[in-house]
mmCIF file of C-alpha atoms in Angstrom:
data_model
loop_
_atom_site.group_PDB
_atom_site.id
_atom_site.type_symbol
_atom_site.label_atom_id
_atom_site.label_comp_id
_atom_site.label_asym_id
_atom_site.label_seq_id
_atom_site.Cartn_x
_atom_site.Cartn_y
_atom_site.Cartn_z
ATOM 1 C CA UNK A 528 0.000 0.000 0.000
ATOM 2 C CA UNK A 529 1.391 3.442 -0.959
ATOM 3 C CA UNK A 530 2.100 6.315 1.424
ATOM 4 C CA UNK A 531 -0.699 8.342 -0.149
ATOM 5 C CA UNK A 532 -3.285 5.671 0.708
ATOM 6 C CA UNK A 533 -2.124 5.698 4.364
ATOM 7 C CA UNK A 534 -2.954 9.431 4.803
ATOM 8 C CA UNK A 535 -5.777 10.442 7.133
ATOM 9 C CA UNK A 536 -8.713 12.515 5.779
ATOM 10 C CA UNK A 537 -7.294 15.925 6.784
ATOM 11 C CA UNK A 538 -3.635 15.164 5.913
ATOM 12 C CA UNK A 539 -1.910 16.410 2.788
ATOM 13 C CA UNK A 540 0.768 14.573 0.785
ATOM 14 C CA UNK A 541 4.271 15.792 1.613
ATOM 15 C CA UNK A 542 3.160 17.746 4.677
ATOM 16 C CA UNK A 543 5.501 17.538 7.631
ATOM 17 C CA UNK A 544 4.097 16.617 11.077
ATOM 18 C CA UNK A 545 4.898 20.009 12.630
ATOM 19 C CA UNK A 546 3.151 21.831 9.761
ATOM 20 C CA UNK A 547 0.140 19.569 10.140
ATOM 21 C CA UNK A 548 0.001 20.248 13.910
ATOM 22 C CA UNK A 549 0.218 24.021 13.388
ATOM 23 C CA UNK A 550 -2.534 23.934 10.773
ATOM 24 C CA UNK A 551 -4.807 21.908 13.031
ATOM 25 C CA UNK A 552 -4.169 24.258 16.001
ATOM 26 C CA UNK A 553 -4.891 27.345 13.894
ATOM 27 C CA UNK A 554 -8.126 25.883 12.558
ATOM 28 C CA UNK A 555 -9.023 24.275 15.877
ATOM 29 C CA UNK A 556 -9.873 21.072 14.020
ATOM 30 C CA UNK A 557 -9.412 17.387 14.634
ATOM 31 C CA UNK A 558 -8.977 14.791 11.918
ATOM 32 C CA UNK A 559 -12.721 14.160 11.924
ATOM 33 C CA UNK A 560 -13.810 17.812 12.400
ATOM 34 C CA UNK A 561 -16.424 17.032 15.095
ATOM 35 C CA UNK A 562 -14.742 19.136 17.770
ATOM 36 C CA UNK A 563 -14.636 22.234 15.535
ATOM 37 C CA UNK A 564 -18.378 22.025 14.889
ATOM 38 C CA UNK A 565 -19.188 21.751 18.603
ATOM 39 C CA UNK A 566 -16.960 24.698 19.430
ATOM 40 C CA UNK A 567 -18.555 26.774 16.679
ATOM 41 C CA UNK A 568 -22.049 25.984 17.935
ATOM 42 C CA UNK A 569 -21.032 26.797 21.524
ATOM 43 C CA UNK A 570 -19.508 30.118 20.528
ATOM 44 C CA UNK A 571 -22.613 31.007 18.513
ATOM 45 C CA UNK A 572 -24.817 30.209 21.506
ATOM 46 C CA UNK A 573 -22.718 32.341 23.861
ATOM 47 C CA UNK A 574 -22.779 35.226 21.406
ATOM 48 C CA UNK A 575 -26.566 34.964 21.089
ATOM 49 C CA UNK A 576 -26.982 35.031 24.879
ATOM 50 C CA UNK A 577 -24.615 38.010 25.228
ATOM 51 C CA UNK A 578 -26.506 39.810 22.463
ATOM 52 C CA UNK A 579 -29.861 39.242 24.192
ATOM 53 C CA UNK A 580 -28.468 40.488 27.514
ATOM 54 C CA UNK A 581 -26.996 43.626 25.924
ATOM 55 C CA UNK A 582 -30.234 44.286 24.048
ATOM 56 C CA UNK A 583 -32.235 43.935 27.268
ATOM 57 C CA UNK A 584 -29.931 46.307 29.166
ATOM 58 C CA UNK A 585 -30.063 48.937 26.410
ATOM 59 C CA UNK A 586 -33.840 48.636 26.108
ATOM 60 C CA UNK A 587 -34.226 49.072 29.865
ATOM 61 C CA UNK A 588 -31.969 52.134 29.803
ATOM 62 C CA UNK A 589 -34.016 53.627 26.963
ATOM 63 C CA UNK A 590 -37.263 53.056 28.862
ATOM 64 C CA UNK A 591 -35.827 54.669 32.002
ATOM 65 C CA UNK A 592 -34.718 57.672 29.954
ATOM 66 C CA UNK A 593 -38.126 58.072 28.299
ATOM 67 C CA UNK A 594 -40.199 57.781 31.478
ATOM 68 C CA UNK A 595 -39.374 61.319 32.813
ATOM 69 C CA UNK A 596 -40.018 62.830 29.374
ATOM 70 C CA UNK A 597 -43.403 61.103 29.065
ATOM 71 C CA UNK A 598 -44.392 62.198 32.576
ATOM 72 C CA UNK A 599 -43.409 65.813 31.850
ATOM 73 C CA UNK A 600 -45.342 65.862 28.592
ATOM 74 C CA UNK A 601 -48.398 64.316 30.236
ATOM 75 C CA UNK A 602 -48.323 66.767 33.144
ATOM 76 C CA UNK A 603 -47.804 69.869 30.992
ATOM 77 C CA UNK A 604 -50.431 68.772 28.485
ATOM 78 C CA UNK A 605 -53.094 67.844 31.043
ATOM 79 C CA UNK A 606 -52.585 70.995 33.123
ATOM 80 C CA UNK A 607 -52.038 73.511 30.346
ATOM 81 C CA UNK A 608 -54.606 72.494 27.767
ATOM 82 C CA UNK A 609 -57.488 73.992 29.748
ATOM 83 C CA UNK A 610 -55.813 77.429 29.807
ATOM 84 C CA UNK A 611 -55.120 77.654 26.076
ATOM 85 C CA UNK A 612 -57.954 79.517 24.350
ATOM 86 C CA UNK A 613 -58.496 82.654 22.272
ATOM 87 C CA UNK A 614 -58.233 84.988 25.264
ATOM 88 C CA UNK A 615 -54.917 83.411 26.212
ATOM 89 C CA UNK A 616 -53.339 84.745 23.003
ATOM 90 C CA UNK A 617 -55.184 88.067 22.701
ATOM 91 C CA UNK A 618 -55.356 89.507 26.227
ATOM 92 C CA UNK A 619 -52.776 90.890 28.627
ATOM 93 C CA UNK A 620 -52.433 89.785 32.233
ATOM 94 C CA UNK A 621 -53.050 92.835 34.439
ATOM 95 C CA UNK A 622 -53.538 90.655 37.515
ATOM 96 C CA UNK A 623 -52.962 87.027 38.415
ATOM 97 C CA UNK A 624 -56.325 86.693 40.167
ATOM 98 C CA UNK A 625 -58.684 86.971 37.216
ATOM 99 C CA UNK A 626 -59.522 84.232 34.751
ATOM 100 C CA UNK A 627 -60.030 86.757 31.937
ATOM 101 C CA UNK A 628 -56.375 87.333 31.052
ATOM 102 C CA UNK A 629 -53.719 86.018 28.691
ATOM 103 C CA UNK A 630 -50.105 86.034 27.581
ATOM 104 C CA UNK A 631 -50.338 88.398 24.623
ATOM 105 C CA UNK A 632 -47.546 90.586 26.007
ATOM 106 C CA UNK A 633 -45.332 87.541 26.442
ATOM 107 C CA UNK A 634 -45.842 86.193 22.929
ATOM 108 C CA UNK A 635 -45.244 89.580 21.312
ATOM 109 C CA UNK A 636 -42.212 90.197 23.506
ATOM 110 C CA UNK A 637 -40.777 86.763 22.708
ATOM 111 C CA UNK A 638 -41.237 87.461 18.990
ATOM 112 C CA UNK A 639 -39.438 90.828 19.370
ATOM 113 C CA UNK A 640 -36.561 89.306 21.321
ATOM 114 C CA UNK A 641 -36.072 86.272 19.097
ATOM 115 C CA UNK A 642 -36.282 88.320 15.893
ATOM 116 C CA UNK A 643 -33.463 90.555 17.120
ATOM 117 C CA UNK A 644 -31.428 87.572 18.353
ATOM 118 C CA UNK A 645 -31.789 85.786 15.003
ATOM 119 C CA UNK A 646 -30.601 88.856 13.101
ATOM 120 C CA UNK A 647 -27.587 89.195 15.427
ATOM 121 C CA UNK A 648 -26.539 85.553 15.824
ATOM 122 C CA UNK A 649 -27.247 83.632 12.631
ATOM 123 C CA UNK A 650 -25.420 85.820 10.034
ATOM 124 C CA UNK A 651 -22.439 86.240 12.366
ATOM 125 C CA UNK A 652 -22.363 82.522 13.192
ATOM 126 C CA UNK A 653 -22.512 81.549 9.510
ATOM 127 C CA UNK A 654 -19.771 84.033 8.626
ATOM 128 C CA UNK A 655 -17.572 82.673 11.411
ATOM 129 C CA UNK A 656 -18.129 79.103 10.228
ATOM 130 C CA UNK A 657 -17.239 80.053 6.648
ATOM 131 C CA UNK A 658 -14.040 81.675 7.878
ATOM 132 C CA UNK A 659 -13.052 78.621 9.928
ATOM 133 C CA UNK A 660 -13.669 76.148 7.097
ATOM 134 C CA UNK A 661 -12.627 78.101 4.022
ATOM 135 C CA UNK A 662 -10.086 80.664 5.196
ATOM 136 C CA UNK A 663 -9.060 80.020 8.805
ATOM 137 C CA UNK A 664 -5.569 78.688 9.400
ATOM 138 C CA UNK A 665 -3.140 78.805 12.282
ATOM 139 C CA UNK A 666 -3.558 80.086 15.806
ATOM 140 C CA UNK A 667 -6.429 82.493 15.171
ATOM 141 C CA UNK A 668 -8.715 79.748 13.842
ATOM 142 C CA UNK A 669 -7.719 77.448 16.702
ATOM 143 C CA UNK A 670 -8.470 80.200 19.217
ATOM 144 C CA UNK A 671 -11.892 80.870 17.668
ATOM 145 C CA UNK A 672 -12.776 77.169 17.823
ATOM 146 C CA UNK A 673 -11.623 76.907 21.421
ATOM 147 C CA UNK A 674 -13.517 80.057 22.414
ATOM 148 C CA UNK A 675 -16.656 78.800 20.677
ATOM 149 C CA UNK A 676 -16.492 75.469 22.503
ATOM 150 C CA UNK A 677 -16.073 77.276 25.828
ATOM 151 C CA UNK A 678 -19.017 79.583 25.097
ATOM 152 C CA UNK A 679 -21.236 76.588 24.365
ATOM 153 C CA UNK A 680 -20.858 75.357 27.939
ATOM 154 C CA UNK A 681 -21.153 78.669 29.802
ATOM 155 C CA UNK A 682 -24.316 78.889 31.984
ATOM 156 C CA UNK A 683 -26.856 81.285 30.523
ATOM 157 C CA UNK A 684 -27.114 83.289 33.758
ATOM 158 C CA UNK A 685 -23.508 84.445 33.223
ATOM 159 C CA UNK A 686 -24.477 85.791 29.808
ATOM 160 C CA UNK A 687 -27.352 87.693 31.411
ATOM 161 C CA UNK A 688 -24.984 89.177 33.999
ATOM 162 C CA UNK A 689 -22.566 90.227 31.266
ATOM 163 C CA UNK A 690 -25.249 92.056 29.272
ATOM 164 C CA UNK A 691 -26.634 93.571 32.472
ATOM 165 C CA UNK A 692 -23.240 95.014 33.286
ATOM 166 C CA UNK A 693 -22.726 96.167 29.709
ATOM 167 C CA UNK A 694 -26.083 97.863 29.043
ATOM 168 C CA UNK A 695 -28.229 98.141 32.155
ATOM 169 C CA UNK A 696 -26.358 98.695 35.424
ATOM 170 C CA UNK A 697 -25.515 102.195 36.683
ATOM 171 C CA UNK A 698 -21.885 101.649 35.650
ATOM 172 C CA UNK A 699 -22.781 100.291 32.205
ATOM 173 C CA UNK A 700 -20.601 101.261 29.271
ATOM 174 C CA UNK A 701 -23.584 101.802 26.954
ATOM 175 C CA UNK A 702 -26.535 102.294 29.245
ATOM 176 C CA UNK A 703 -29.872 101.526 27.600
ATOM 177 C CA UNK A 704 -31.846 100.053 30.490
ATOM 178 C CA UNK A 705 -34.064 96.986 30.448
ATOM 179 C CA UNK A 706 -35.310 96.428 26.909
ATOM 180 C CA UNK A 707 -35.980 93.900 24.179
ATOM 181 C CA UNK A 708 -32.653 94.884 22.626
ATOM 182 C CA UNK A 709 -30.702 93.891 25.729
ATOM 183 C CA UNK A 710 -32.586 90.593 25.878
ATOM 184 C CA UNK A 711 -31.925 89.953 22.173
ATOM 185 C CA UNK A 712 -28.216 90.540 22.708
ATOM 186 C CA UNK A 713 -28.117 88.020 25.566
ATOM 187 C CA UNK A 714 -30.015 85.380 23.596
ATOM 188 C CA UNK A 715 -27.832 86.025 20.541
ATOM 189 C CA UNK A 716 -24.693 85.382 22.597
ATOM 190 C CA UNK A 717 -26.181 82.043 23.689
ATOM 191 C CA UNK A 718 -27.165 81.116 20.127
ATOM 192 C CA UNK A 719 -23.921 82.213 18.449
ATOM 193 C CA UNK A 720 -21.645 79.275 19.401
ATOM 194 C CA UNK A 721 -24.382 76.767 18.529
ATOM 195 C CA UNK A 722 -24.821 78.274 15.068
ATOM 196 C CA UNK A 723 -21.061 78.490 14.531
ATOM 197 C CA UNK A 724 -20.209 74.924 15.499
ATOM 198 C CA UNK A 725 -23.149 73.294 13.708
ATOM 199 C CA UNK A 726 -22.549 75.354 10.560
ATOM 200 C CA UNK A 727 -18.854 74.520 10.583
ATOM 201 C CA UNK A 728 -19.611 70.800 10.635
ATOM 202 C CA UNK A 729 -22.127 71.168 7.811
ATOM 203 C CA UNK A 730 -19.654 73.083 5.638
ATOM 204 C CA UNK A 731 -17.022 70.400 6.190
ATOM 205 C CA UNK A 732 -19.398 67.837 4.669
ATOM 206 C CA UNK A 733 -19.338 69.586 1.274
ATOM 207 C CA UNK A 734 -16.932 67.513 -0.900
ATOM 208 C CA UNK A 735 -13.665 69.206 -1.878
ATOM 209 C CA UNK A 736 -14.240 67.957 -5.426
ATOM 210 C CA UNK A 737 -17.087 70.470 -5.773
ATOM 211 C CA UNK A 738 -14.795 73.304 -4.740
ATOM 212 C CA UNK A 739 -12.066 72.142 -7.124
ATOM 213 C CA UNK A 740 -14.570 71.901 -9.974
ATOM 214 C CA UNK A 741 -15.625 75.490 -9.344
ATOM 215 C CA UNK A 742 -12.009 76.645 -9.297
ATOM 216 C CA UNK A 743 -11.363 74.767 -12.544
ATOM 217 C CA UNK A 744 -14.159 76.746 -14.181
ATOM 218 C CA UNK A 745 -12.409 79.976 -13.214
ATOM 219 C CA UNK A 746 -14.486 80.950 -10.173
ATOM 220 C CA UNK A 747 -12.831 82.865 -7.373
ATOM 221 C CA UNK A 748 -12.717 81.729 -3.747
ATOM 222 C CA UNK A 749 -15.564 84.000 -2.662
ATOM 223 C CA UNK A 750 -17.723 83.069 -5.638
ATOM 224 C CA UNK A 751 -17.144 79.383 -4.964
ATOM 225 C CA UNK A 752 -18.249 79.819 -1.374
ATOM 226 C CA UNK A 753 -21.360 81.805 -2.310
ATOM 227 C CA UNK A 754 -22.520 79.767 -5.304
ATOM 228 C CA UNK A 755 -21.285 76.242 -4.525
ATOM 229 C CA UNK A 756 -20.482 75.634 -0.868
ATOM 230 C CA UNK A 757 -23.306 77.528 0.855
ATOM 231 C CA UNK A 758 -26.119 76.245 -1.416
ATOM 232 C CA UNK A 759 -24.881 72.666 -0.982
ATOM 233 C CA UNK A 760 -24.846 72.998 2.804
ATOM 234 C CA UNK A 761 -28.028 75.104 3.055
ATOM 235 C CA UNK A 762 -30.340 72.414 4.558
ATOM 236 C CA UNK A 763 -27.773 71.573 7.229
ATOM 237 C CA UNK A 764 -27.151 75.239 7.985
ATOM 238 C CA UNK A 765 -30.882 75.800 8.403
ATOM 239 C CA UNK A 766 -31.082 72.796 10.728
ATOM 240 C CA UNK A 767 -28.353 74.132 13.017
ATOM 241 C CA UNK A 768 -29.912 77.596 13.040
ATOM 242 C CA UNK A 769 -33.333 76.243 14.016
ATOM 243 C CA UNK A 770 -31.845 74.204 16.838
ATOM 244 C CA UNK A 771 -30.139 77.353 18.104
ATOM 245 C CA UNK A 772 -33.459 79.230 17.958
ATOM 246 C CA UNK A 773 -35.134 76.385 19.861
ATOM 247 C CA UNK A 774 -32.465 76.729 22.551
ATOM 248 C CA UNK A 775 -32.840 80.494 22.785
ATOM 249 C CA UNK A 776 -36.630 80.702 22.858
ATOM 250 C CA UNK A 777 -36.855 78.816 26.141
ATOM 251 C CA UNK A 778 -34.165 80.717 28.063
ATOM 252 C CA UNK A 779 -35.374 82.428 31.227
ATOM 253 C CA UNK A 780 -32.378 83.423 33.371
ATOM 254 C CA UNK A 781 -30.873 85.934 30.895
ATOM 255 C CA UNK A 782 -34.277 87.576 30.388
ATOM 256 C CA UNK A 783 -34.701 88.264 34.102
ATOM 257 C CA UNK A 784 -31.560 90.416 33.983
ATOM 258 C CA UNK A 785 -32.158 92.049 30.591
ATOM 259 C CA UNK A 786 -35.858 92.208 29.647
ATOM 260 C CA UNK A 787 -37.140 92.275 33.250
ATOM 261 C CA UNK A 788 -40.686 91.489 32.069
ATOM 262 C CA UNK A 789 -43.980 93.287 31.541
ATOM 263 C CA UNK A 790 -47.579 92.218 31.948
ATOM 264 C CA UNK A 791 -48.710 94.715 29.317
ATOM 265 C CA UNK A 792 -48.021 94.899 25.607
ATOM 266 C CA UNK A 793 -44.816 96.836 24.845
ATOM 267 C CA UNK A 794 -44.014 97.761 21.248
ATOM 268 C CA UNK A 795 -40.706 99.574 21.789
ATOM 269 C CA UNK A 796 -37.473 97.718 21.147
ATOM 270 C CA UNK A 797 -34.668 99.843 22.578
ATOM 271 C CA UNK A 798 -36.395 101.039 25.736
ATOM 272 C CA UNK A 799 -38.838 99.916 28.451
ATOM 273 C CA UNK A 800 -38.961 96.469 30.073
ATOM 274 C CA UNK A 801 -40.275 93.809 27.713
ATOM 275 C CA UNK A 802 -42.439 90.786 28.418
ATOM 276 C CA UNK A 803 -41.633 87.225 27.369
ATOM 277 C CA UNK A 804 -43.382 83.880 27.711
ATOM 278 C CA UNK A 805 -40.658 82.301 29.909
ATOM 279 C CA UNK A 806 -40.798 85.293 32.265
ATOM 280 C CA UNK A 807 -44.578 85.120 32.539
ATOM 281 C CA UNK A 808 -44.384 81.389 33.230
ATOM 282 C CA UNK A 809 -41.853 82.047 35.978
ATOM 283 C CA UNK A 810 -43.979 84.787 37.536
ATOM 284 C CA UNK A 811 -47.290 82.965 37.198
ATOM 285 C CA UNK A 812 -46.031 79.707 38.674
ATOM 286 C CA UNK A 813 -44.750 81.507 41.781
ATOM 287 C CA UNK A 814 -48.142 83.118 42.551
ATOM 288 C CA UNK A 815 -50.631 81.643 45.048
ATOM 289 C CA UNK A 816 -53.591 82.285 42.704
ATOM 290 C CA UNK A 817 -55.068 79.353 40.802
ATOM 291 C CA UNK A 818 -55.778 81.405 37.655
ATOM 292 C CA UNK A 819 -52.159 82.576 37.391
ATOM 293 C CA UNK A 820 -50.814 79.076 37.929
ATOM 294 C CA UNK A 821 -53.156 77.675 35.291
ATOM 295 C CA UNK A 822 -51.957 80.258 32.758
ATOM 296 C CA UNK A 823 -48.381 79.343 33.631
ATOM 297 C CA UNK A 824 -49.145 75.750 32.632
ATOM 298 C CA UNK A 825 -50.708 77.046 29.425
ATOM 299 C CA UNK A 826 -47.606 79.116 28.701
ATOM 300 C CA UNK A 827 -45.389 76.081 29.303
ATOM 301 C CA UNK A 828 -47.490 74.035 26.890
ATOM 302 C CA UNK A 829 -47.346 76.780 24.247
ATOM 303 C CA UNK A 830 -43.595 77.109 24.633
ATOM 304 C CA UNK A 831 -43.192 73.355 24.352
ATOM 305 C CA UNK A 832 -45.208 73.289 21.130
ATOM 306 C CA UNK A 833 -43.092 76.104 19.670
ATOM 307 C CA UNK A 834 -39.850 74.297 20.485
ATOM 308 C CA UNK A 835 -41.275 71.010 19.203
ATOM 309 C CA UNK A 836 -42.194 72.589 15.868
ATOM 310 C CA UNK A 837 -38.705 74.050 15.514
ATOM 311 C CA UNK A 838 -37.058 70.709 16.297
ATOM 312 C CA UNK A 839 -39.345 68.842 13.883
ATOM 313 C CA UNK A 840 -38.577 71.390 11.158
ATOM 314 C CA UNK A 841 -34.853 70.987 11.856
ATOM 315 C CA UNK A 842 -35.161 67.187 11.647
ATOM 316 C CA UNK A 843 -37.071 67.463 8.383
ATOM 317 C CA UNK A 844 -34.419 69.722 6.882
ATOM 318 C CA UNK A 845 -31.722 67.363 8.106
ATOM 319 C CA UNK A 846 -33.390 64.320 6.519
ATOM 320 C CA UNK A 847 -33.849 66.276 3.310
ATOM 321 C CA UNK A 848 -30.155 67.135 3.322
ATOM 322 C CA UNK A 849 -29.255 63.450 3.741
ATOM 323 C CA UNK A 850 -31.461 62.452 0.826
ATOM 324 C CA UNK A 851 -29.931 65.125 -1.386
ATOM 325 C CA UNK A 852 -26.472 63.991 -0.335
#
């Protein structure tokens, strides 16, 4: 009988014993292969168990995270829905005792403040992001990024104190007093780093090939930015801006130190204390009168709906940007 006929099923002709042992150890096989199959099935079973455990832990964590949100939404909705009616949006609140009152001054004041903050923060934030992505190099760009990251984490009450010292206090450099302008400046400072950082990330997603194609056609740097980069990143830029607005519209601490608040409709922008929905919620919730507390719940519900609409719009723009990409 030849040497080839004496070989076992997993042996190869001319293979040395040490090579055969190394190959079997690497493949974790035996001449018959039964041990390898059992080990494979055991490993698959352990992986399936570990996967089920991890999935259960993550699902439990998600449920625990959602429970507070659901409870908040249920409480705000059940308490505030009764206060939201036509009078709530068309009447002022001269006193907390009466049921015939509303948050008209707060809604108008919030619109004034946010309109000014949007005009101040969004163009400046977009311009800063364009500089960082398209032009910024060296230490100045690094400093701007670092400063922007620091500003993102600063408590909003510090921003209110800064604007109060700058525009309102007796030692203010440019004394204007409590006003919608001062409140807009504070909210704009809070929004600015959010707009800058989100816009910078969106601009980085525009492929360099698009820029190079524009340069190849003879376009200048500025024209490339205006006609190629910004239109391509527009949905993402709008998403970041809306998220910044959603953050600013619910701020309360800076408004206490800048707008002060008013229960009556104020149409001036650079003078006189201005009302805002967060301020009226804060004042109404601290009163002992049931009517004022009920309107505070209604204001909280209205503010939540406004923020929800902004976030949904931002999500929609973001999904549209992904589809276009």
